Amino acid sequence: MDEKKAAILGEIPRLRRYARSLLRDRDAADDLVQDCLERALVRLDNWQTGESPRRWLFTIMHHLFIDQMRKVNRRGEATMLPLEAGEAVAQPAEQVESIASREIIDALQAISPDRRAALVMVAIEGFSYAEAANILGVPAGTLMSRIARGREELRGLLDDTARRRAIRIVEK
């Protein structure tokens, strides 16, 4: 039993990365990871010994994400009210992110959740098409279509961003 828990704990960084790619809010992503881990630990007997927990955990997380999106669509999205300047407790990060990686992340967040999930599963998490299709609960052809359309949409967004940056440089 402890081996199973240790294997699950080893997947937390990948789960966080996937959750953050699905959601635009870091806190919501951490909540999704926590919900996934809670469900996994409660249903630990469903995981077959000898298999990597990765596919099983990603399937759980994807189902939780879909359920969460359905709730938001039914109830409407909650918005956070901005804090007054004196109320802010957290300080923004001091690290400087590269512009190119920021643009890629922004473009990835701009595409539809279905396409984003498919791209992240295959391109970032390294799942095969068959594994990703199984995790997402769609046929392999649908997954490949979502990946192709997602890549096309990303290219368009990134080309547009590069053009806008070039225009700003010329205007100055």
PDB file of N, CA and C in Angstrom, residues 1-17 33-34 36-41 44 47 51-58 60-61:
ATOM      1  N   MET A   1       0.823  -1.194   0.000  1.00  0.00           N
ATOM      2  CA  MET A   1       0.000   0.000   0.000  1.00  0.00           C
ATOM      3  C   MET A   1       0.869   1.262   0.000  1.00  0.00           C
ATOM      4  N   ASP A   2       1.970   1.229   0.770  1.00  0.00           N
ATOM      5  CA  ASP A   2       2.859   2.385   0.820  1.00  0.00           C
ATOM      6  C   ASP A   2       3.552   2.618  -0.513  1.00  0.00           C
ATOM      7  N   GLU A   3       3.828   1.542  -1.259  1.00  0.00           N
ATOM      8  CA  GLU A   3       4.439   1.681  -2.580  1.00  0.00           C
ATOM      9  C   GLU A   3       3.499   2.418  -3.523  1.00  0.00           C
ATOM     10  N   LYS A   4       2.210   2.113  -3.430  1.00  0.00           N
ATOM     11  CA  LYS A   4       1.222   2.787  -4.273  1.00  0.00           C
ATOM     12  C   LYS A   4       1.174   4.273  -3.944  1.00  0.00           C
ATOM     13  N   LYS A   5       1.152   4.587  -2.660  1.00  0.00           N
ATOM     14  CA  LYS A   5       1.106   6.001  -2.254  1.00  0.00           C
ATOM     15  C   LYS A   5       2.360   6.739  -2.701  1.00  0.00           C
ATOM     16  N   ALA A   6       3.510   6.089  -2.599  1.00  0.00           N
ATOM     17  CA  ALA A   6       4.769   6.711  -3.028  1.00  0.00           C
ATOM     18  C   ALA A   6       4.762   6.957  -4.540  1.00  0.00           C
ATOM     19  N   ALA A   7       4.227   6.001  -5.293  1.00  0.00           N
ATOM     20  CA  ALA A   7       4.150   6.166  -6.748  1.00  0.00           C
ATOM     21  C   ALA A   7       3.216   7.324  -7.111  1.00  0.00           C
ATOM     22  N   ILE A   8       2.120   7.455  -6.377  1.00  0.00           N
ATOM     23  CA  ILE A   8       1.180   8.554  -6.616  1.00  0.00           C
ATOM     24  C   ILE A   8       1.840   9.884  -6.286  1.00  0.00           C
ATOM     25  N   LEU A   9       2.560   9.952  -5.172  1.00  0.00           N
ATOM     26  CA  LEU A   9       3.248  11.189  -4.792  1.00  0.00           C
ATOM     27  C   LEU A   9       4.269  11.607  -5.847  1.00  0.00           C
ATOM     28  N   GLY A  10       4.885  10.640  -6.503  1.00  0.00           N
ATOM     29  CA  GLY A  10       5.856  10.941  -7.555  1.00  0.00           C
ATOM     30  C   GLY A  10       5.238  11.594  -8.783  1.00  0.00           C
ATOM     31  N   GLU A  11       3.942  11.471  -8.938  1.00  0.00           N
ATOM     32  CA  GLU A  11       3.255  12.045 -10.105  1.00  0.00           C
ATOM     33  C   GLU A  11       2.740  13.458  -9.854  1.00  0.00           C
ATOM     34  N   ILE A  12       2.854  13.973  -8.645  1.00  0.00           N
ATOM     35  CA  ILE A  12       2.301  15.292  -8.312  1.00  0.00           C
ATOM     36  C   ILE A  12       2.832  16.404  -9.214  1.00  0.00           C
ATOM     37  N   PRO A  13       4.144  16.495  -9.494  1.00  0.00           N
ATOM     38  CA  PRO A  13       4.597  17.583 -10.380  1.00  0.00           C
ATOM     39  C   PRO A  13       3.942  17.540 -11.765  1.00  0.00           C
ATOM     40  N   ARG A  14       3.761  16.345 -12.333  1.00  0.00           N
ATOM     41  CA  ARG A  14       3.116  16.228 -13.647  1.00  0.00           C
ATOM     42  C   ARG A  14       1.647  16.614 -13.557  1.00  0.00           C
ATOM     43  N   LEU A  15       0.993  16.208 -12.468  1.00  0.00           N
ATOM     44  CA  LEU A  15      -0.415  16.566 -12.282  1.00  0.00           C
ATOM     45  C   LEU A  15      -0.571  18.090 -12.173  1.00  0.00           C
ATOM     46  N   ARG A  16       0.329  18.717 -11.440  1.00  0.00           N
ATOM     47  CA  ARG A  16       0.269  20.188 -11.307  1.00  0.00           C
ATOM     48  C   ARG A  16       0.464  20.863 -12.655  1.00  0.00           C
ATOM     49  N   ARG A  17       1.429  20.392 -13.406  1.00  0.00           N
ATOM     50  CA  ARG A  17       1.695  20.990 -14.719  1.00  0.00           C
ATOM     51  C   ARG A  17       0.476  20.859 -15.622  1.00  0.00           C
ATOM     52  N   VAL A  33      -5.687  19.453  -8.402  1.00  0.00           N
ATOM     53  CA  VAL A  33      -4.713  18.415  -8.059  1.00  0.00           C
ATOM     54  C   VAL A  33      -5.081  17.778  -6.722  1.00  0.00           C
ATOM     55  N   GLN A  34      -5.448  18.599  -5.760  1.00  0.00           N
ATOM     56  CA  GLN A  34      -5.824  18.071  -4.451  1.00  0.00           C
ATOM     57  C   GLN A  34      -7.057  17.175  -4.556  1.00  0.00           C
ATOM     58  N   CYS A  36      -8.002  15.517  -7.143  1.00  0.00           N
ATOM     59  CA  CYS A  36      -7.579  14.307  -7.848  1.00  0.00           C
ATOM     60  C   CYS A  36      -6.877  13.343  -6.891  1.00  0.00           C
ATOM     61  N   LEU A  37      -5.972  13.875  -6.088  1.00  0.00           N
ATOM     62  CA  LEU A  37      -5.242  13.025  -5.144  1.00  0.00           C
ATOM     63  C   LEU A  37      -6.177  12.449  -4.086  1.00  0.00           C
ATOM     64  N   GLU A  38      -7.112  13.257  -3.641  1.00  0.00           N
ATOM     65  CA  GLU A  38      -8.081  12.772  -2.651  1.00  0.00           C
ATOM     66  C   GLU A  38      -8.900  11.618  -3.220  1.00  0.00           C
ATOM     67  N   ARG A  39      -9.395  11.795  -4.440  1.00  0.00           N
ATOM     68  CA  ARG A  39     -10.185  10.738  -5.072  1.00  0.00           C
ATOM     69  C   ARG A  39      -9.331   9.492  -5.312  1.00  0.00           C
ATOM     70  N   ALA A  40      -8.085   9.701  -5.702  1.00  0.00           N
ATOM     71  CA  ALA A  40      -7.193   8.556  -5.952  1.00  0.00           C
ATOM     72  C   ALA A  40      -6.932   7.771  -4.673  1.00  0.00           C
ATOM     73  N   LEU A  41      -6.701   8.475  -3.590  1.00  0.00           N
ATOM     74  CA  LEU A  41      -6.415   7.786  -2.330  1.00  0.00           C
ATOM     75  C   LEU A  41      -7.643   7.056  -1.796  1.00  0.00           C
ATOM     76  N   LEU A  44      -7.989   3.836  -4.019  1.00  0.00           N
ATOM     77  CA  LEU A  44      -6.680   3.231  -4.259  1.00  0.00           C
ATOM     78  C   LEU A  44      -6.790   1.786  -4.740  1.00  0.00           C
ATOM     79  N   TRP A  47      -6.722   1.020  -8.608  1.00  0.00           N
ATOM     80  CA  TRP A  47      -5.466   1.038  -9.360  1.00  0.00           C
ATOM     81  C   TRP A  47      -4.843  -0.349  -9.291  1.00  0.00           C
ATOM     82  N   GLU A  51       1.089  -1.398 -12.672  1.00  0.00           N
ATOM     83  CA  GLU A  51       0.930  -0.360 -13.692  1.00  0.00           C
ATOM     84  C   GLU A  51       1.379   0.978 -13.124  1.00  0.00           C
ATOM     85  N   SER A  52       1.803   1.853 -14.001  1.00  0.00           N
ATOM     86  CA  SER A  52       2.138   3.204 -13.594  1.00  0.00           C
ATOM     87  C   SER A  52       0.848   3.929 -13.221  1.00  0.00           C
ATOM     88  N   PRO A  53       0.860   4.705 -12.157  1.00  0.00           N
ATOM     89  CA  PRO A  53      -0.365   5.405 -11.770  1.00  0.00           C
ATOM     90  C   PRO A  53      -0.668   6.607 -12.662  1.00  0.00           C
ATOM     91  N   ARG A  54       0.245   6.935 -13.544  1.00  0.00           N
ATOM     92  CA  ARG A  54       0.138   8.156 -14.329  1.00  0.00           C
ATOM     93  C   ARG A  54      -1.149   8.233 -15.139  1.00  0.00           C
ATOM     94  N   ARG A  55      -1.426   7.201 -15.943  1.00  0.00           N
ATOM     95  CA  ARG A  55      -2.644   7.207 -16.764  1.00  0.00           C
ATOM     96  C   ARG A  55      -3.888   7.264 -15.903  1.00  0.00           C
ATOM     97  N   TRP A  56      -3.889   6.496 -14.836  1.00  0.00           N
ATOM     98  CA  TRP A  56      -5.031   6.441 -13.932  1.00  0.00           C
ATOM     99  C   TRP A  56      -5.282   7.809 -13.298  1.00  0.00           C
ATOM    100  N   LEU A  57      -4.227   8.464 -12.817  1.00  0.00           N
ATOM    101  CA  LEU A  57      -4.368   9.784 -12.189  1.00  0.00           C
ATOM    102  C   LEU A  57      -4.806  10.850 -13.194  1.00  0.00           C
ATOM    103  N   PHE A  58      -4.240  10.813 -14.395  1.00  0.00           N
ATOM    104  CA  PHE A  58      -4.615  11.796 -15.404  1.00  0.00           C
ATOM    105  C   PHE A  58      -6.072  11.612 -15.826  1.00  0.00           C
ATOM    106  N   ILE A  60      -8.478  10.464 -13.853  1.00  0.00           N
ATOM    107  CA  ILE A  60      -9.252  11.021 -12.741  1.00  0.00           C
ATOM    108  C   ILE A  60      -9.279  12.542 -12.837  1.00  0.00           C
ATOM    109  N   MET A  61      -8.114  13.146 -13.065  1.00  0.00           N
ATOM    110  CA  MET A  61      -8.050  14.608 -13.134  1.00  0.00           C
ATOM    111  C   MET A  61      -8.869  15.147 -14.295  1.00  0.00           C
TER     112      MET A  61
END
